[in-house]
Amino acid sequence: MKHKTKLTVFALAASAILFTACKENMNDEKYQSMPPTISGVTFHVAGTGSTDLRVGDKIVATVVQSSLGKLLYRADYSWETPSVNSPTHSYSSMAIYDNDPHNPTDTIVASKSGQYTLKFKGTYHISGNSTGWGGNYTEYFSDNTGKVSYALQGSGFASYVITIEKKLIINPAVSQN
């Protein structure tokens, strides 16, 4: 019985020390998780680098990070172009962000020409504190072709959610005469 009481007291003391240590570090910048900052989305044809996007081309869309995120253990990605004639998408849906903070990419193939809205959603799971983050906001791209929104979602196991909408214009295929 004495052993059990000593173990309980030790566990309570250790918990109190851990809680106090974490509380003291809540505002320490080195423990602060931050989302990446997005400067835009680029498009080019795979293999050629051309920006003349046509039906049937493998078009690579890239989310360009102007600054990397910090203390993010996992990132989940999704891409879509909601429409009747939606292009096909091929992308990696998850990354261990702190180990590989690459710019997310999607390969798109459209069967019909026209204007589409490409939608990207990145959920960046926080491994540090989120107390110093400024809050939810939206920025518009300088070329007026879309926007990027940043939000903090959840508490405890929180995530930064970045959503992007970007205009994508697909031209008709070049005829092979």
PDB file of C-alpha atoms in Angstrom:
ATOM      1  CA  MET A   1       0.000   0.000   0.000  1.00  0.00           C
ATOM      2  CA  LYS A   2       2.856   2.411   0.833  1.00  0.00           C
ATOM      3  CA  HIS A   3       4.449   1.649  -2.538  1.00  0.00           C
ATOM      4  CA  LYS A   4       1.202   2.498  -4.341  1.00  0.00           C
ATOM      5  CA  THR A   5       0.894   5.824  -2.483  1.00  0.00           C
ATOM      6  CA  LYS A   6       4.494   6.790  -3.318  1.00  0.00           C
ATOM      7  CA  LEU A   7       3.904   5.912  -6.980  1.00  0.00           C
ATOM      8  CA  THR A   8       0.727   8.022  -7.068  1.00  0.00           C
ATOM      9  CA  VAL A   9       2.485  11.004  -5.458  1.00  0.00           C
ATOM     10  CA  PHE A  10       5.390  10.658  -7.912  1.00  0.00           C
ATOM     11  CA  ALA A  11       2.995  10.526 -10.892  1.00  0.00           C
ATOM     12  CA  LEU A  12       1.152  13.639  -9.686  1.00  0.00           C
ATOM     13  CA  ALA A  13       4.415  15.524  -9.124  1.00  0.00           C
ATOM     14  CA  ALA A  14       5.742  14.547 -12.569  1.00  0.00           C
ATOM     15  CA  SER A  15       2.466  15.644 -14.188  1.00  0.00           C
ATOM     16  CA  ALA A  16       2.608  18.995 -12.400  1.00  0.00           C
ATOM     17  CA  ILE A  17       6.206  19.592 -13.543  1.00  0.00           C
ATOM     18  CA  LEU A  18       5.370  18.616 -17.131  1.00  0.00           C
ATOM     19  CA  PHE A  19       2.298  20.864 -17.170  1.00  0.00           C
ATOM     20  CA  THR A  20       4.281  23.789 -15.757  1.00  0.00           C
ATOM     21  CA  ALA A  21       7.108  23.265 -18.272  1.00  0.00           C
ATOM     22  CA  CYS A  22       4.655  23.149 -21.184  1.00  0.00           C
ATOM     23  CA  LYS A  23       2.818  26.226 -19.924  1.00  0.00           C
ATOM     24  CA  GLU A  24       6.071  28.214 -19.701  1.00  0.00           C
ATOM     25  CA  ASN A  25       6.904  27.316 -23.310  1.00  0.00           C
ATOM     26  CA  MET A  26       3.446  28.161 -24.739  1.00  0.00           C
ATOM     27  CA  ASN A  27       4.651  31.499 -26.118  1.00  0.00           C
ATOM     28  CA  ASP A  28       8.227  30.470 -26.920  1.00  0.00           C
ATOM     29  CA  GLU A  29       8.691  30.970 -30.672  1.00  0.00           C
ATOM     30  CA  LYS A  30      10.755  27.801 -31.098  1.00  0.00           C
ATOM     31  CA  TYR A  31       7.693  25.700 -30.105  1.00  0.00           C
ATOM     32  CA  GLN A  32       5.251  27.668 -32.278  1.00  0.00           C
ATOM     33  CA  SER A  33       3.690  25.813 -35.233  1.00  0.00           C
ATOM     34  CA  MET A  34       3.054  27.960 -38.295  1.00  0.00           C
ATOM     35  CA  PRO A  35       1.358  27.176 -41.617  1.00  0.00           C
ATOM     36  CA  PRO A  36       3.218  27.618 -44.889  1.00  0.00           C
ATOM     37  CA  THR A  37       2.567  30.885 -46.724  1.00  0.00           C
ATOM     38  CA  ILE A  38       1.284  30.499 -50.283  1.00  0.00           C
ATOM     39  CA  SER A  39       2.281  32.927 -53.033  1.00  0.00           C
ATOM     40  CA  GLY A  40       0.345  31.336 -55.877  1.00  0.00           C
ATOM     41  CA  VAL A  41      -0.386  28.356 -58.090  1.00  0.00           C
ATOM     42  CA  THR A  42       1.510  27.707 -61.314  1.00  0.00           C
ATOM     43  CA  PHE A  43       0.527  25.572 -64.318  1.00  0.00           C
ATOM     44  CA  HIS A  44       2.695  23.975 -67.001  1.00  0.00           C
ATOM     45  CA  VAL A  45       2.574  21.030 -69.379  1.00  0.00           C
ATOM     46  CA  ALA A  46       4.536  18.038 -68.049  1.00  0.00           C
ATOM     47  CA  GLY A  47       7.697  17.341 -70.001  1.00  0.00           C
ATOM     48  CA  THR A  48       7.722  20.598 -71.985  1.00  0.00           C
ATOM     49  CA  GLY A  49       7.195  23.316 -69.371  1.00  0.00           C
ATOM     50  CA  SER A  50       4.831  25.091 -71.775  1.00  0.00           C
ATOM     51  CA  THR A  51       2.122  27.285 -70.242  1.00  0.00           C
ATOM     52  CA  ASP A  52      -0.116  26.827 -73.319  1.00  0.00           C
ATOM     53  CA  LEU A  53      -2.540  24.391 -71.643  1.00  0.00           C
ATOM     54  CA  ARG A  54      -4.587  22.226 -74.005  1.00  0.00           C
ATOM     55  CA  VAL A  55      -7.130  19.389 -73.934  1.00  0.00           C
ATOM     56  CA  GLY A  56      -5.328  16.074 -73.456  1.00  0.00           C
ATOM     57  CA  ASP A  57      -2.132  17.617 -72.021  1.00  0.00           C
ATOM     58  CA  LYS A  58      -0.776  16.412 -68.689  1.00  0.00           C
ATOM     59  CA  ILE A  59      -0.932  19.720 -66.832  1.00  0.00           C
ATOM     60  CA  VAL A  60       1.061  20.083 -63.624  1.00  0.00           C
ATOM     61  CA  ALA A  61      -0.437  22.432 -61.035  1.00  0.00           C
ATOM     62  CA  THR A  62       1.952  23.476 -58.256  1.00  0.00           C
ATOM     63  CA  VAL A  63       1.109  25.283 -55.011  1.00  0.00           C
ATOM     64  CA  VAL A  64       4.041  27.653 -54.497  1.00  0.00           C
ATOM     65  CA  GLN A  65       5.073  28.230 -50.890  1.00  0.00           C
ATOM     66  CA  SER A  66       6.749  31.593 -50.302  1.00  0.00           C
ATOM     67  CA  SER A  67       7.640  30.458 -46.782  1.00  0.00           C
ATOM     68  CA  LEU A  68       7.656  26.969 -45.313  1.00  0.00           C
ATOM     69  CA  GLY A  69       5.493  25.874 -42.425  1.00  0.00           C
ATOM     70  CA  LYS A  70       7.005  24.992 -39.072  1.00  0.00           C
ATOM     71  CA  LEU A  71       6.359  22.133 -36.613  1.00  0.00           C
ATOM     72  CA  LEU A  72       3.785  20.363 -38.788  1.00  0.00           C
ATOM     73  CA  TYR A  73       3.902  16.605 -38.536  1.00  0.00           C
ATOM     74  CA  ARG A  74       1.549  15.638 -41.362  1.00  0.00           C
ATOM     75  CA  ALA A  75      -0.125  17.301 -44.320  1.00  0.00           C
ATOM     76  CA  ASP A  76      -3.182  15.957 -46.150  1.00  0.00           C
ATOM     77  CA  TYR A  77      -3.902  17.266 -49.651  1.00  0.00           C
ATOM     78  CA  SER A  78      -6.913  17.168 -51.956  1.00  0.00           C
ATOM     79  CA  TRP A  79      -7.500  18.720 -55.371  1.00  0.00           C
ATOM     80  CA  GLU A  80     -10.666  19.062 -57.456  1.00  0.00           C
ATOM     81  CA  THR A  81     -12.235  20.954 -60.333  1.00  0.00           C
ATOM     82  CA  PRO A  82     -15.948  20.714 -59.623  1.00  0.00           C
ATOM     83  CA  SER A  83     -17.846  20.799 -62.918  1.00  0.00           C
ATOM     84  CA  VAL A  84     -19.814  18.588 -65.289  1.00  0.00           C
ATOM     85  CA  ASN A  85     -16.725  17.955 -67.447  1.00  0.00           C
ATOM     86  CA  SER A  86     -14.291  17.717 -64.545  1.00  0.00           C
ATOM     87  CA  PRO A  87     -10.696  16.908 -65.529  1.00  0.00           C
ATOM     88  CA  THR A  88      -8.961  13.896 -63.984  1.00  0.00           C
ATOM     89  CA  HIS A  89      -6.505  14.456 -61.137  1.00  0.00           C
ATOM     90  CA  SER A  90      -3.428  12.554 -59.965  1.00  0.00           C
ATOM     91  CA  TYR A  91      -1.655  13.673 -56.779  1.00  0.00           C
ATOM     92  CA  SER A  92      -0.073  12.549 -53.529  1.00  0.00           C
ATOM     93  CA  SER A  93      -2.669  12.954 -50.779  1.00  0.00           C
ATOM     94  CA  MET A  94      -0.339  12.933 -47.738  1.00  0.00           C
ATOM     95  CA  ALA A  95       3.151  13.978 -46.690  1.00  0.00           C
ATOM     96  CA  ILE A  96       5.156  14.052 -43.470  1.00  0.00           C
ATOM     97  CA  TYR A  97       5.544  17.813 -43.761  1.00  0.00           C
ATOM     98  CA  ASP A  98       8.529  18.524 -41.478  1.00  0.00           C
ATOM     99  CA  ASN A  99      10.539  15.787 -43.271  1.00  0.00           C
ATOM    100  CA  ASP A 100       9.445  16.775 -46.793  1.00  0.00           C
ATOM    101  CA  PRO A 101       7.984  20.304 -47.044  1.00  0.00           C
ATOM    102  CA  HIS A 102       7.696  20.238 -50.848  1.00  0.00           C
ATOM    103  CA  ASN A 103       5.307  22.319 -52.928  1.00  0.00           C
ATOM    104  CA  PRO A 104       2.171  20.166 -53.439  1.00  0.00           C
ATOM    105  CA  THR A 105       1.481  19.214 -57.073  1.00  0.00           C
ATOM    106  CA  ASP A 106      -1.411  17.784 -59.053  1.00  0.00           C
ATOM    107  CA  THR A 107      -1.387  16.419 -62.595  1.00  0.00           C
ATOM    108  CA  ILE A 108      -4.560  17.285 -64.463  1.00  0.00           C
ATOM    109  CA  VAL A 109      -5.870  16.004 -67.801  1.00  0.00           C
ATOM    110  CA  ALA A 110      -8.912  17.738 -69.285  1.00  0.00           C
ATOM    111  CA  SER A 111     -11.137  16.194 -71.963  1.00  0.00           C
ATOM    112  CA  LYS A 112     -12.938  19.460 -72.765  1.00  0.00           C
ATOM    113  CA  SER A 113     -11.686  23.010 -73.242  1.00  0.00           C
ATOM    114  CA  GLY A 114     -12.979  25.838 -71.074  1.00  0.00           C
ATOM    115  CA  GLN A 115     -12.491  27.675 -67.830  1.00  0.00           C
ATOM    116  CA  TYR A 116     -12.329  25.670 -64.612  1.00  0.00           C
ATOM    117  CA  THR A 117     -11.887  26.542 -60.963  1.00  0.00           C
ATOM    118  CA  LEU A 118      -9.141  24.426 -59.462  1.00  0.00           C
ATOM    119  CA  LYS A 119      -9.644  23.859 -55.741  1.00  0.00           C
ATOM    120  CA  PHE A 120      -6.877  22.765 -53.379  1.00  0.00           C
ATOM    121  CA  LYS A 121      -7.234  21.926 -49.703  1.00  0.00           C
ATOM    122  CA  GLY A 122      -4.197  21.344 -47.502  1.00  0.00           C
ATOM    123  CA  THR A 123      -4.686  20.265 -43.887  1.00  0.00           C
ATOM    124  CA  TYR A 124      -1.463  20.731 -41.907  1.00  0.00           C
ATOM    125  CA  HIS A 125      -1.536  18.908 -38.554  1.00  0.00           C
ATOM    126  CA  ILE A 126       0.153  20.884 -35.775  1.00  0.00           C
ATOM    127  CA  SER A 127       2.911  19.360 -33.645  1.00  0.00           C
ATOM    128  CA  GLY A 128       3.718  22.517 -31.623  1.00  0.00           C
ATOM    129  CA  ASN A 129       1.674  25.360 -30.135  1.00  0.00           C
ATOM    130  CA  SER A 130      -0.773  27.440 -32.145  1.00  0.00           C
ATOM    131  CA  THR A 131      -1.232  30.224 -29.577  1.00  0.00           C
ATOM    132  CA  GLY A 132       0.841  32.838 -31.438  1.00  0.00           C
ATOM    133  CA  TRP A 133      -0.954  32.514 -34.782  1.00  0.00           C
ATOM    134  CA  GLY A 134      -2.805  35.632 -35.918  1.00  0.00           C
ATOM    135  CA  GLY A 135      -6.119  34.075 -36.963  1.00  0.00           C
ATOM    136  CA  ASN A 136      -8.177  33.181 -40.019  1.00  0.00           C
ATOM    137  CA  TYR A 137      -7.816  35.301 -43.155  1.00  0.00           C
ATOM    138  CA  THR A 138      -8.067  35.306 -46.969  1.00  0.00           C
ATOM    139  CA  GLU A 139      -5.693  36.816 -49.537  1.00  0.00           C
ATOM    140  CA  TYR A 140      -6.386  37.351 -53.248  1.00  0.00           C
ATOM    141  CA  PHE A 141      -3.736  36.626 -55.867  1.00  0.00           C
ATOM    142  CA  SER A 142      -2.334  39.793 -57.455  1.00  0.00           C
ATOM    143  CA  ASP A 143      -3.395  38.648 -60.956  1.00  0.00           C
ATOM    144  CA  ASN A 144      -7.070  38.367 -59.825  1.00  0.00           C
ATOM    145  CA  THR A 145      -7.257  34.672 -60.767  1.00  0.00           C
ATOM    146  CA  GLY A 146      -8.039  33.291 -57.341  1.00  0.00           C
ATOM    147  CA  LYS A 147      -7.577  33.366 -53.609  1.00  0.00           C
ATOM    148  CA  VAL A 148      -5.999  31.515 -50.690  1.00  0.00           C
ATOM    149  CA  SER A 149      -7.645  31.194 -47.266  1.00  0.00           C
ATOM    150  CA  TYR A 150      -5.993  30.224 -43.996  1.00  0.00           C
ATOM    151  CA  ALA A 151      -7.878  28.841 -40.983  1.00  0.00           C
ATOM    152  CA  LEU A 152      -7.123  27.202 -37.657  1.00  0.00           C
ATOM    153  CA  GLN A 153      -9.382  24.203 -37.160  1.00  0.00           C
ATOM    154  CA  GLY A 154     -10.015  22.333 -33.917  1.00  0.00           C
ATOM    155  CA  SER A 155      -8.339  22.513 -30.554  1.00  0.00           C
ATOM    156  CA  GLY A 156      -6.075  20.060 -28.805  1.00  0.00           C
ATOM    157  CA  PHE A 157      -5.273  18.175 -32.018  1.00  0.00           C
ATOM    158  CA  ALA A 158      -5.499  21.308 -34.146  1.00  0.00           C
ATOM    159  CA  SER A 159      -4.720  21.816 -37.829  1.00  0.00           C
ATOM    160  CA  TYR A 160      -4.088  24.709 -40.149  1.00  0.00           C
ATOM    161  CA  VAL A 161      -6.354  24.423 -43.186  1.00  0.00           C
ATOM    162  CA  ILE A 162      -5.332  26.193 -46.380  1.00  0.00           C
ATOM    163  CA  THR A 163      -7.846  26.365 -49.215  1.00  0.00           C
ATOM    164  CA  ILE A 164      -7.069  27.743 -52.648  1.00  0.00           C
ATOM    165  CA  GLU A 165      -9.303  28.562 -55.585  1.00  0.00           C
ATOM    166  CA  LYS A 166      -7.510  29.298 -58.860  1.00  0.00           C
ATOM    167  CA  LYS A 167      -8.825  29.905 -62.371  1.00  0.00           C
ATOM    168  CA  LEU A 168      -7.573  27.367 -64.927  1.00  0.00           C
ATOM    169  CA  ILE A 169      -8.136  27.875 -68.666  1.00  0.00           C
ATOM    170  CA  ILE A 170      -7.797  24.852 -70.972  1.00  0.00           C
ATOM    171  CA  ASN A 171      -7.558  25.586 -74.702  1.00  0.00           C
ATOM    172  CA  PRO A 172      -8.791  23.225 -77.434  1.00  0.00           C
ATOM    173  CA  ALA A 173      -6.352  20.538 -78.605  1.00  0.00           C
ATOM    174  CA  VAL A 174      -4.124  21.424 -81.535  1.00  0.00           C
ATOM    175  CA  SER A 175      -5.361  19.702 -84.682  1.00  0.00           C
ATOM    176  CA  GLN A 176      -2.887  17.225 -86.223  1.00  0.00           C
ATOM    177  CA  ASN A 177      -3.164  18.211 -89.936  1.00  0.00           C
TER     178      ASN A 177
END
